[in-house]
Coordinates of C-alpha atoms and ligand atoms in Angstrom, one line a residue:
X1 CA 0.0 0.0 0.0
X2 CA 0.8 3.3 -0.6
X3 CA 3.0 5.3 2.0
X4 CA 1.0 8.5 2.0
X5 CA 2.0 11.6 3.9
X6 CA -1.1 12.3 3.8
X7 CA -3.6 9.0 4.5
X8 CA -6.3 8.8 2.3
X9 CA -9.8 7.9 1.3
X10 CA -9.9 5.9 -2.2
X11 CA -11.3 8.2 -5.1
X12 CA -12.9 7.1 -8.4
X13 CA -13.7 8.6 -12.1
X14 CA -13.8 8.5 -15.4
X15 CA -10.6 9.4 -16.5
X16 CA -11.7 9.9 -20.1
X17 CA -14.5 12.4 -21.5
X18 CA -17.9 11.4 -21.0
X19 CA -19.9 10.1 -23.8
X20 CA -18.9 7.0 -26.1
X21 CA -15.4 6.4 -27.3
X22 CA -13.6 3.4 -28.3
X23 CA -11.8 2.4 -24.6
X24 CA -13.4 4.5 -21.6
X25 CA -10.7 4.6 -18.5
X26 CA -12.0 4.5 -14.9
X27 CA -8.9 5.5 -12.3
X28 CA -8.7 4.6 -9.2
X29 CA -6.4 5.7 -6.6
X30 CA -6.2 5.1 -2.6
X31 CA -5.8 2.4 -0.2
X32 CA -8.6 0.2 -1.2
X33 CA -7.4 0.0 -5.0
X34 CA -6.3 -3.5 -4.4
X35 CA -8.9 -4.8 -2.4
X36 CA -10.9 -3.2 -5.3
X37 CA -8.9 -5.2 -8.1
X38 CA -9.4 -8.5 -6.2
X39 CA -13.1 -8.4 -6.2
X40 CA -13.5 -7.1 -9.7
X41 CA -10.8 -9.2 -11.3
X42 CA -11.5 -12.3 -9.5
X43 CA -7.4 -12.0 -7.8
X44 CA -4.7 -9.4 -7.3
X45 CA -3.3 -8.0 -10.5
X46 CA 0.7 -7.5 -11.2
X47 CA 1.7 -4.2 -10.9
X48 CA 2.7 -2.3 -13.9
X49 CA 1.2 -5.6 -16.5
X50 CA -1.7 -4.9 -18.0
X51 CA -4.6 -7.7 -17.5
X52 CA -7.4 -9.0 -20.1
X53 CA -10.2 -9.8 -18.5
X54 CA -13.5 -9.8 -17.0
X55 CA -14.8 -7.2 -14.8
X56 CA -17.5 -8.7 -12.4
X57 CA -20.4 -6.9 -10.9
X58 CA -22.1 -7.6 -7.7
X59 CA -24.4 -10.4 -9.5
X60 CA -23.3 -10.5 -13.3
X61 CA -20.1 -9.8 -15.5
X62 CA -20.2 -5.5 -16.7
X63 CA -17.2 -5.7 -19.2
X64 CA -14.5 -7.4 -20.1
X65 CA -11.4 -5.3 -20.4
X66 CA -7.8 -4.6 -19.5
X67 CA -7.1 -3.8 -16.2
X68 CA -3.6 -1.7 -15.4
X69 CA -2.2 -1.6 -11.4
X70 CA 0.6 0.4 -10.6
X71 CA 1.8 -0.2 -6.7
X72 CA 2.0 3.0 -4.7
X73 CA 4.7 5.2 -4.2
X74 CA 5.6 4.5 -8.1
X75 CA 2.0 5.6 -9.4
X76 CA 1.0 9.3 -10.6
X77 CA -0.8 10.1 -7.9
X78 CA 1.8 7.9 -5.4
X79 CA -0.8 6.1 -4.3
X80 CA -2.0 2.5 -5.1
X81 CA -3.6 3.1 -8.3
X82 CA -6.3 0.8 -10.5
X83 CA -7.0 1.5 -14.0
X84 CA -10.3 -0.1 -15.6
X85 CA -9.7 0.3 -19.4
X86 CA -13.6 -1.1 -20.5
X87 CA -15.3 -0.6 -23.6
X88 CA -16.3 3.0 -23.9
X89 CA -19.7 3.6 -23.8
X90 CA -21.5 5.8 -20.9
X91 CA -23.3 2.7 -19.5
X92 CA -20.5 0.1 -19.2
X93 CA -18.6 3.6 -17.6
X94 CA -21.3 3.9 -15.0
X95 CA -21.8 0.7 -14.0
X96 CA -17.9 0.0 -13.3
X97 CA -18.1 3.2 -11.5
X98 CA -20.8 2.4 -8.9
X99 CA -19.1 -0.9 -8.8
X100 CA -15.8 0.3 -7.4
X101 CA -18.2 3.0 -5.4
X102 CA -20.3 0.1 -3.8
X103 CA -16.4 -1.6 -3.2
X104 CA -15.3 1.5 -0.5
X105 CA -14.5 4.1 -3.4
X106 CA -15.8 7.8 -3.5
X107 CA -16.3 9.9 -6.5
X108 CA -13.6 12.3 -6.6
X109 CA -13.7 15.9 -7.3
X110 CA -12.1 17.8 -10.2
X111 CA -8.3 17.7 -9.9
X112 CA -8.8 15.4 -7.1
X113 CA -5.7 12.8 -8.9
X114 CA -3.7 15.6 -9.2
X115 CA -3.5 16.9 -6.3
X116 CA -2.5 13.8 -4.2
X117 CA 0.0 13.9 -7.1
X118 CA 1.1 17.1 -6.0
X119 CA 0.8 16.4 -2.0
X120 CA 3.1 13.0 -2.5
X121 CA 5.4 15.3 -3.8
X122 CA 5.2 13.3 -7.5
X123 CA 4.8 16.9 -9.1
X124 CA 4.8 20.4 -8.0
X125 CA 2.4 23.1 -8.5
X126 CA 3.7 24.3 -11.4
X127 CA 4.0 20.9 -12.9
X128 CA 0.7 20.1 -11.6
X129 CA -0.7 23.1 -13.6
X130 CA 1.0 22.6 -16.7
X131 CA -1.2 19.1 -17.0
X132 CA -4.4 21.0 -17.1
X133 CA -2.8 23.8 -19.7
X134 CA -1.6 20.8 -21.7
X135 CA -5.1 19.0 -21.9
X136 CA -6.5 22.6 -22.6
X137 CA -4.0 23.8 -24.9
X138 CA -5.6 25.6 -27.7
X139 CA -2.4 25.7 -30.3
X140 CA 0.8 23.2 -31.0
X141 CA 2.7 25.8 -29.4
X142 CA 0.8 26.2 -26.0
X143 CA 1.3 22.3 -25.9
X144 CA 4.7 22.7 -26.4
X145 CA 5.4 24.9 -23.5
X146 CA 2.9 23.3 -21.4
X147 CA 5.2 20.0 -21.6
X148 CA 8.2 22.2 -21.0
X149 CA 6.9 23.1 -17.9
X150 CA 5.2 19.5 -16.8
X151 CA 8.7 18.4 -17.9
X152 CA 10.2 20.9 -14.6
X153 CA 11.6 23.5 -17.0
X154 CA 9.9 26.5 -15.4
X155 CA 10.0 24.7 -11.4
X156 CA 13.9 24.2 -12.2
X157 CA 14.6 28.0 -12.7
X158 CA 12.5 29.1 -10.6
X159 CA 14.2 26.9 -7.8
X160 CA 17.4 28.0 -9.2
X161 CA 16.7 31.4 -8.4
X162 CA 15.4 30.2 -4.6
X163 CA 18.8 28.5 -4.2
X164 CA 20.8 32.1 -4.7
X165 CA 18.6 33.8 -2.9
X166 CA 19.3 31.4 0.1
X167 CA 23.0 31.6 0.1
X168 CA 22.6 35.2 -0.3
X169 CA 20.1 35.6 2.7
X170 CA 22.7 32.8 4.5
X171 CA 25.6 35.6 4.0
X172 CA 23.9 38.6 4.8
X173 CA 22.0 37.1 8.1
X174 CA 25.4 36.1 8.9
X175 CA 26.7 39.6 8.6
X176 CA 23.8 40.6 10.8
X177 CA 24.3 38.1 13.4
X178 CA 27.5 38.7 13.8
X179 CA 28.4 42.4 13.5
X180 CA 31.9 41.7 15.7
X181 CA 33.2 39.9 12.4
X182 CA 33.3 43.3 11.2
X183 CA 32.2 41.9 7.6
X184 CA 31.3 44.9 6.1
X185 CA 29.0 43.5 3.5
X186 CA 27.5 46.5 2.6
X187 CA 31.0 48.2 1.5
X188 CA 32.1 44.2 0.4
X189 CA 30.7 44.5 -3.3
X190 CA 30.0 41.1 -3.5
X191 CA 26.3 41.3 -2.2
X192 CA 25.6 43.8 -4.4
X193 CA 26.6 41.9 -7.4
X194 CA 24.7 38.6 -6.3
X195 CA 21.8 40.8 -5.7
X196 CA 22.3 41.9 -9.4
X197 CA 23.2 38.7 -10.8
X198 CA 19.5 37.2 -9.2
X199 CA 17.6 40.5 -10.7
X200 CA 19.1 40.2 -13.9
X201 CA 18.0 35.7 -13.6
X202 CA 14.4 37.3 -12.4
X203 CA 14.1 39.2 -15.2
X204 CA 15.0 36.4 -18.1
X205 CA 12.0 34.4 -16.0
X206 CA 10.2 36.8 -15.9
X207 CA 9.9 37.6 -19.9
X208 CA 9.6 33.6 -20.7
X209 CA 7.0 33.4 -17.9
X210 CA 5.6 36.5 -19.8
X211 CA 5.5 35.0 -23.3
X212 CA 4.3 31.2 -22.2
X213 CA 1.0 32.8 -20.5
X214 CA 0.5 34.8 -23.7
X215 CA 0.9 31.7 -25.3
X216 CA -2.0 30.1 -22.8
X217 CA -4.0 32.9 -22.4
X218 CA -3.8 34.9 -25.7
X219 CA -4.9 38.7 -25.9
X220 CA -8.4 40.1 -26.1
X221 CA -8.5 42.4 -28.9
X222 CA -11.8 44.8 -29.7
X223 CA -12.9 46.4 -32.0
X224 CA -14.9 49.7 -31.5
X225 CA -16.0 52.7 -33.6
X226 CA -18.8 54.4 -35.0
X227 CA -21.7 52.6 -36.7
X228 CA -20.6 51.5 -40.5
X229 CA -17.2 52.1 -39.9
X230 CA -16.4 48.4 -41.2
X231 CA -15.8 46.9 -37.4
X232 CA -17.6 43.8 -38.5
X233 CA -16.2 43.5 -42.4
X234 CA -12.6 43.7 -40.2
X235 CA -13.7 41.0 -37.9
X236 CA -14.6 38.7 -41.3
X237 CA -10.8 39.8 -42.7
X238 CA -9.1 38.4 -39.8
X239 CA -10.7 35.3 -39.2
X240 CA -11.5 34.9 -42.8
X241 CA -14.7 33.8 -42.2
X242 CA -17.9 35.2 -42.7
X243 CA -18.9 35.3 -39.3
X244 CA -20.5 38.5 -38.5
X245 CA -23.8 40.3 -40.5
X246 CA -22.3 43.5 -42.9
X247 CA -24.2 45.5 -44.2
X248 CA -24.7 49.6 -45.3
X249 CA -27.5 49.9 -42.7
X250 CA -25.7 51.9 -39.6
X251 CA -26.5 49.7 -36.4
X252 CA -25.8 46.2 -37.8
X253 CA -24.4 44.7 -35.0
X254 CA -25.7 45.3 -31.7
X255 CA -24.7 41.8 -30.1
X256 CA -21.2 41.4 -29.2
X257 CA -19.2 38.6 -31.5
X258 CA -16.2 36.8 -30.5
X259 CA -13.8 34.5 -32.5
X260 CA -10.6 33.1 -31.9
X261 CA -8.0 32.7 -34.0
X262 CA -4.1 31.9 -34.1
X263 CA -0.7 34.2 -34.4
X264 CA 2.0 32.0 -34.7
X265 CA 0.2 29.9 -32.0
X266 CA -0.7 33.2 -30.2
X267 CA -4.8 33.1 -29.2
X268 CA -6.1 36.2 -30.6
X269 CA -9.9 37.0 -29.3
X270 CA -11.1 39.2 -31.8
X271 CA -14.0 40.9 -30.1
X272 CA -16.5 42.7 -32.7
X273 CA -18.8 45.0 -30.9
X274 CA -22.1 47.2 -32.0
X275 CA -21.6 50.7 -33.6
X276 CA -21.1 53.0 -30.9
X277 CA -23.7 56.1 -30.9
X278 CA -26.4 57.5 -28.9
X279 CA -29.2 56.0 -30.4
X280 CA -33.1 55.5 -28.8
X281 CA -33.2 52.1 -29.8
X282 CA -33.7 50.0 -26.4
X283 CA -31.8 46.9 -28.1
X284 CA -29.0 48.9 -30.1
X285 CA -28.5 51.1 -26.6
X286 CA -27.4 47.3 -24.5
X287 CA -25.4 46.5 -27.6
X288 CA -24.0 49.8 -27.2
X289 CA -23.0 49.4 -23.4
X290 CA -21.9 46.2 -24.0
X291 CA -19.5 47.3 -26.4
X292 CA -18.2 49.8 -23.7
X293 CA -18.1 46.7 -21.2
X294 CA -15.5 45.5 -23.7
X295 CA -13.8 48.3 -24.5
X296 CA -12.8 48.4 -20.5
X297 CA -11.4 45.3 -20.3
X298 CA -9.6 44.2 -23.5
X299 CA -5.9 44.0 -23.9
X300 CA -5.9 46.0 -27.0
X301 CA -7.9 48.1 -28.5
X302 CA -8.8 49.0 -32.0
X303 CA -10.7 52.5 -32.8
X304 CA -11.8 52.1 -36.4
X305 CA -12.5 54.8 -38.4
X306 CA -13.8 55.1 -42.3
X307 CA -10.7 56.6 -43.6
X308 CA -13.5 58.8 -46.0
X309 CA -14.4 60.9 -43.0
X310 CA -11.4 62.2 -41.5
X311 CA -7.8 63.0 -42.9
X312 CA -6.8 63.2 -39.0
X313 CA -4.2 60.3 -37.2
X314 CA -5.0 61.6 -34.2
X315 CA -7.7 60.1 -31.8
X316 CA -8.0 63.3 -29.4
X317 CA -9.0 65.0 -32.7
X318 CA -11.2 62.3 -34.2
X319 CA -12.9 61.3 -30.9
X320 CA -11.9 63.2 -27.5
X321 CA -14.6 61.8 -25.7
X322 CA -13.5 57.8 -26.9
X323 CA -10.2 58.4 -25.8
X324 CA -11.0 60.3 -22.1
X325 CA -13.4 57.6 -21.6
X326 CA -10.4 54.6 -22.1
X327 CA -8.6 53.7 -18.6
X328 CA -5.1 53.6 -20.6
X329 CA -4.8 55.0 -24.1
X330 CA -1.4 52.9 -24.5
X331 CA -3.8 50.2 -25.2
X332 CA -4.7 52.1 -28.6
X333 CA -4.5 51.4 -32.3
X334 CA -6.2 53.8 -34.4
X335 CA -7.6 51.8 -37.7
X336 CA -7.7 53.8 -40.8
X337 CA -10.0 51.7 -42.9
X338 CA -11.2 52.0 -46.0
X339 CA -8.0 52.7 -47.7
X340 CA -9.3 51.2 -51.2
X341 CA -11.7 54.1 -51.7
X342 CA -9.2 56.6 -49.9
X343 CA -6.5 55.7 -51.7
X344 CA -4.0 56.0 -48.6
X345 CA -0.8 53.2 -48.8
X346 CA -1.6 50.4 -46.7
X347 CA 0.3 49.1 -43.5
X348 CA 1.6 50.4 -39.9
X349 CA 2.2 54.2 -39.2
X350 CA 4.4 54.2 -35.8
X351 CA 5.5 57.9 -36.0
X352 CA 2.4 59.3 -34.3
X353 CA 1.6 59.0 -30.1
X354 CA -0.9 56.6 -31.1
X355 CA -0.1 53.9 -33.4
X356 CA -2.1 53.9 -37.2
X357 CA -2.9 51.2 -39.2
X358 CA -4.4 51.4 -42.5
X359 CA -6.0 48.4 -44.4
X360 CA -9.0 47.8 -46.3
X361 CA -11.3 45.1 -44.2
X362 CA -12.7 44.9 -47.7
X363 CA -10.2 43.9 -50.0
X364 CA -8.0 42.5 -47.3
X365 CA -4.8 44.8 -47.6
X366 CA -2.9 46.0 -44.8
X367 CA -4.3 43.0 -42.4
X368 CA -1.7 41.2 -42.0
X369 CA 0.1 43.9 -41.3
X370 CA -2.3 44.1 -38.5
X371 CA -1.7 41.2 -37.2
X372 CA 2.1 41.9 -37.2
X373 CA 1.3 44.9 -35.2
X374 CA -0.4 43.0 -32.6
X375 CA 1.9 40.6 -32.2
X376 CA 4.6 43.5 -31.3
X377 CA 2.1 45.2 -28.7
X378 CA 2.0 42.1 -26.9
X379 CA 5.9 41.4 -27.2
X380 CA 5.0 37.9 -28.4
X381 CA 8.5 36.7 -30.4
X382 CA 7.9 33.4 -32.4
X383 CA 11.3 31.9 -30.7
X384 CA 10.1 28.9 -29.2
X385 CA 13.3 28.3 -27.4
X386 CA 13.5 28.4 -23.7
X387 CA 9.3 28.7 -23.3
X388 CA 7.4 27.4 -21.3
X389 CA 3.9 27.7 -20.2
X390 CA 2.8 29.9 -17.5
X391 CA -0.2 31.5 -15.5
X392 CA -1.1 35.1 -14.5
X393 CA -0.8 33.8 -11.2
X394 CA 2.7 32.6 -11.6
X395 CA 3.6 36.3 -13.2
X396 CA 2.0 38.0 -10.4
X397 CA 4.4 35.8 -8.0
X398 CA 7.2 37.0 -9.9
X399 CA 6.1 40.4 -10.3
X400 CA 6.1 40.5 -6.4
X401 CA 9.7 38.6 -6.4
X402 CA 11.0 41.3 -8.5
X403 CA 9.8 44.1 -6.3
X404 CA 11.1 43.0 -3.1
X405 CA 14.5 42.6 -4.9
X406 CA 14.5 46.3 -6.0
X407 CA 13.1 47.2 -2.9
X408 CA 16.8 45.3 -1.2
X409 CA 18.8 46.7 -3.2
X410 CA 17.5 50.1 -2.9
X411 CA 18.0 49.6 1.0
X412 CA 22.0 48.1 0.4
X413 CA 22.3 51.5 -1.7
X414 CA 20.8 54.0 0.0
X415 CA 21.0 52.9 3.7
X416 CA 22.7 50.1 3.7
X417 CA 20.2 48.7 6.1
X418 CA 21.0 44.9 6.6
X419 CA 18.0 44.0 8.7
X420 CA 15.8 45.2 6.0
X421 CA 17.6 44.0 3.1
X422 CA 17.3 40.7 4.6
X423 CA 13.6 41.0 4.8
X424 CA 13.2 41.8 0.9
X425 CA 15.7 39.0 0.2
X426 CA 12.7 36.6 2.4
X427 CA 9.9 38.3 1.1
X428 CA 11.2 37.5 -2.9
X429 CA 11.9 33.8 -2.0
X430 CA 8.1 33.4 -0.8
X431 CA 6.8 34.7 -3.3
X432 CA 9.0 32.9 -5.9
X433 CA 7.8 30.3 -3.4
X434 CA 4.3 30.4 -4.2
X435 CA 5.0 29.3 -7.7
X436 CA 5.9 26.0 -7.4
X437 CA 3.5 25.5 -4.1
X438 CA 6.1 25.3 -1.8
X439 CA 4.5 28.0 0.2
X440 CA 0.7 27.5 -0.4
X441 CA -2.7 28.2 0.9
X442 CA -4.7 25.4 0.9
X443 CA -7.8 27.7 -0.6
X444 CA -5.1 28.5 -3.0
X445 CA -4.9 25.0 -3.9
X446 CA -8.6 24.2 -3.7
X447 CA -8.5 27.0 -6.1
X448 CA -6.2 25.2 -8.3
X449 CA -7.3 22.2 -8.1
X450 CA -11.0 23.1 -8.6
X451 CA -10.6 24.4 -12.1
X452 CA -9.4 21.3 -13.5
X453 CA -11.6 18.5 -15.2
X454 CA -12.9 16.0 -13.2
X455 CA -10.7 12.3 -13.2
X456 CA -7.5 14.5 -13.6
Ligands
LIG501 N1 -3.2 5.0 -18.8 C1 -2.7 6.2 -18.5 N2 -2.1 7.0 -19.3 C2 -1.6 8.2 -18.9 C3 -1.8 8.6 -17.6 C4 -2.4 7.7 -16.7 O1 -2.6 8.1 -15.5 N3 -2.9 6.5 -17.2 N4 -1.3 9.9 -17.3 C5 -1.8 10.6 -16.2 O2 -1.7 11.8 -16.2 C6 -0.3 10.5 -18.1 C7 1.0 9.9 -17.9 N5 1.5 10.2 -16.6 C8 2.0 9.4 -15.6 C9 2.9 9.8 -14.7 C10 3.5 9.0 -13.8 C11 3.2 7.6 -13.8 C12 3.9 6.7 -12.9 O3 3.5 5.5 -12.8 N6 4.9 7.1 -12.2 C13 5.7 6.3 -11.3 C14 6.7 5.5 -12.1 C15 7.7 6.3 -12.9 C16 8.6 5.4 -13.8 O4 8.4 4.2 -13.9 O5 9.6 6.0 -14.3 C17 6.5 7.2 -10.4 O6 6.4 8.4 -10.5 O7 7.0 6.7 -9.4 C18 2.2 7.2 -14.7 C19 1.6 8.0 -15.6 C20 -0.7 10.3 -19.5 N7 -1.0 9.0 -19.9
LIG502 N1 -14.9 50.2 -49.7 C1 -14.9 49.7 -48.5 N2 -16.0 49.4 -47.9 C2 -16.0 48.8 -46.7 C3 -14.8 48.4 -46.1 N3 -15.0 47.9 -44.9 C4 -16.4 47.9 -44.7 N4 -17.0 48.5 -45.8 C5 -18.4 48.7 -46.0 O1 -18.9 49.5 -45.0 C6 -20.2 49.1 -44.7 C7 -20.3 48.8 -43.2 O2 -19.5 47.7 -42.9 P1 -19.7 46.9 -41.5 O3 -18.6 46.0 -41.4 O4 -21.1 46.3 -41.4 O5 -19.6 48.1 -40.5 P2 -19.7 48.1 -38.9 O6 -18.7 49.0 -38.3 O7 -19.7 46.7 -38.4 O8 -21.2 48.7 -38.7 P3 -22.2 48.5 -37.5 O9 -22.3 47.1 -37.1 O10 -23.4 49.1 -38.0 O11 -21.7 49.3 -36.3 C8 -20.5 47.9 -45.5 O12 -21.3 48.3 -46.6 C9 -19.2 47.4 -45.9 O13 -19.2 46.6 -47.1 C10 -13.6 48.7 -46.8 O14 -12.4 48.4 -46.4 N5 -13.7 49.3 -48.0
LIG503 MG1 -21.0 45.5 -37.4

């Protein structure tokens, strides 16, 4: 049986998705997995061999399949694990499930495998994390990194980056301790250039980090302007589809359309949003404020403009109001669009405040120089080297990281405060820490956990 730190109830679930499929896979993991085995199987199953057979209900046969046991600690989970590999059809599924439930299994809860996983220490939380990113990946490259970081890539620097921080916390405590020494580390350049080294370690994390949640995540792009001003013939262009309604008739759209496309393996949420205008229409006046809802929130967004009504590049002189109303105009492309009938040269103007982009949504030129331009905003490089997958909540860890560390070495510089630098130097090693769950809540991991799908 299993040598748990942590002793455990015996969970159960379909391990595949639910509906029909060629094999359907119940897992089982816990104490009672073998007891489990011997009643279904008729006798105890090898470890690690798989088993053809019959599995037996309470009074008749429910399948005959392939049975897999792996003896806890050398399991996923690191528990005593059963696998039930029966035909795959929702009813066989079922029936072995309340089978192993009526044998002293409980259902378990979404994640539930994964995080005994993680508490036997077979994975940590970044690992752990990079399972559900690589069963949600949306693109090859998003699967890529995910692997990278199941595979310890991103736990491994990250724990690099603990290790100096240690010895460098070791050495200045020590200095602190023991003032008599007369180490004068503040004078004794070589904190000063571990601190650095460590920043400048953060910082390379940091970017990767950066990249492989852009790479999870993607960016939500909008796309607002005035009624007619081709926001929904643009949306068409760059997912080449004919998903929204255009037409001449000002107040088309009044819904808010999403679609998703693919930069280089970059998500791109291209959000198309009603004409905005005061209008008396109750319906086009939600469609409005929805369109506003967007505007708030999205990573980037796109003021179009029918290039036939203004000559101007400037959005405080085409729309003051638009721009006041934006949190942070650095989130800003103003789309010229139109240029077929305007006759202005396609492609990226960066020599204003605001960047400009003309294309025709019509006849398709200058999108792609859009997309180019997006890509840039978003400092997404198609360099797959190095990457792997990460989480907003992993960047906000080392956001926090980097903070304390300028915070220390503002204190070696200015004050020279030991006592304090020491306490930025802890403060960056919990929060670096956090990422690979060495320091967790456990509503943090509930958290976690919860979000995953259910016989993971
Ligand atoms: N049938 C099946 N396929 C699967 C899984 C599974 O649980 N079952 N996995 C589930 O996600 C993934 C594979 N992940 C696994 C990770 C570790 C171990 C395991 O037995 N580890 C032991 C032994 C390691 C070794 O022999 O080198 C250990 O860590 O001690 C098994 C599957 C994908 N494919
Ligand atoms: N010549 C030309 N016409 C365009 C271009 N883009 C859009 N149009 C036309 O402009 C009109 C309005 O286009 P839509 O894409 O429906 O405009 P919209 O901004 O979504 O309009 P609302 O949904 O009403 O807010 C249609 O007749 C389009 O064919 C373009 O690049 N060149
Ligand atoms: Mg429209």
């Amino acid at each position: 049986m299993a040598e748990s730190l942590y002793p455990q109830d015996t969970i159960a679930a379909l391990a595949t998705p639910p509906g029909r499929g060629g094999v359907g896979i119940i897992r089982v993991s816990g104490p009672t997995c073998r007891a489990i085995a011997g009643s279904l199987l008729g006798h105890y199953p090898e470890p690690r061999r798989a088993l053809y057979g019959p599995f037996r209900g309470e009074k008749a046969m429910i399948d005959e399949g392939i049975a897999l046991y792996f003896a806890g600690p050398h399991s996923f989970t690191g528990e005593d694990v059963l696998e039930l590999q029966g035909h795959g059809g929702p009813v066989i599924m079922d029936l072995l499930l309340e089978r192993c439930v009526q044998l002293g299994a409980r259902l378990a809860r979404p994640g539930e495998f994964s995080e005994r996983a993680f508490l036997n220490d077979k994975l940590d939380l970044a690992q752990a994390e990079a399972i559900a990113d690589l069963i949600e990946a949306s693109s090859r490259g998003a699967a890529e990194n995910a692997l990278r970081s199941l595979q310890g890539e991103f736990s491994r620097r990250v724990e690099g980056l603990v290790q100096r921080l240690i010895e460098l916390r070791m050495y200045v405590e020590a200095a602190i301790d023991f003032p008599e020494e007369e180490i004068d580390f503040l004078a004794d350049g070589r904190v000063g250039d571990r601190l650095a080294t460590i920043q400048t370690e953060l910082a390379d994390v940091r970017a990767a980090a950066g990249q492989g949640a852009l790479m999870r995540e993607g960016m939500n792009v909008v796309i607002a302007g005035r009624p007619n001003a081709g926001k929904s013939s643009l949306l068409n262009a760059l997912t080449e589809q004919d998903t929204a309604i255009v037409t001449d008739i000002e107040g088309t759209t009044r819904d808010v359309l999403r679609e998703h496309i693919h930069l280089d393996g970059m998500p791109l949420h291209v959000i198309d949003t009603a004409g905005l205008r005061d209008t008396p229409d109750a319906v086009e006046k939600i469609g409005v404020a929805r369109a506003w809802t967007e505007i708030e929130t999205a990573d980037r967004v796109l003021l179009l403009v029918d290039a036939a009504t203004t000559d101007a590049v400037d959005p405080m002189a085409i729309w003051p109001e638009f721009v006041e109303r934006l949190a942070d105009p650095s989130r800003l492309t103003l789309v010229r669009n139109k240029v077929d009938t305007s006759h202005e040269i396609p492609g990226l103007d960066s020599s204003t405040t605001t960047p400009v982009l003309r294309l025709s949504a019509k006849t398709g030129e200058g999108v792609d120089n859009l997309k180019e331009h997006l890509k840039a905003v978003m400092g997404f490089s198609a360099t797959t080297e190095g990457r792997f997958s990460a989480r907003r909540r992993h960047l906000d860890a080392l956001d926090r990281a980097d903070a304390a560390l300028d915070n220390g070495a503002a204190q070696l510089s200015g004050y020279g405060a030991g006592e304090l630098l020491a306490e930025d130097l802890r403060d960056a090693q919990q929060a670096l820490g956090e990422i690979t769950g060495e320091f967790s809540a456990d509503d943090l991991l509930g958290e976690i956990f919860g979000s995953f799908c259910i016989g993971k």
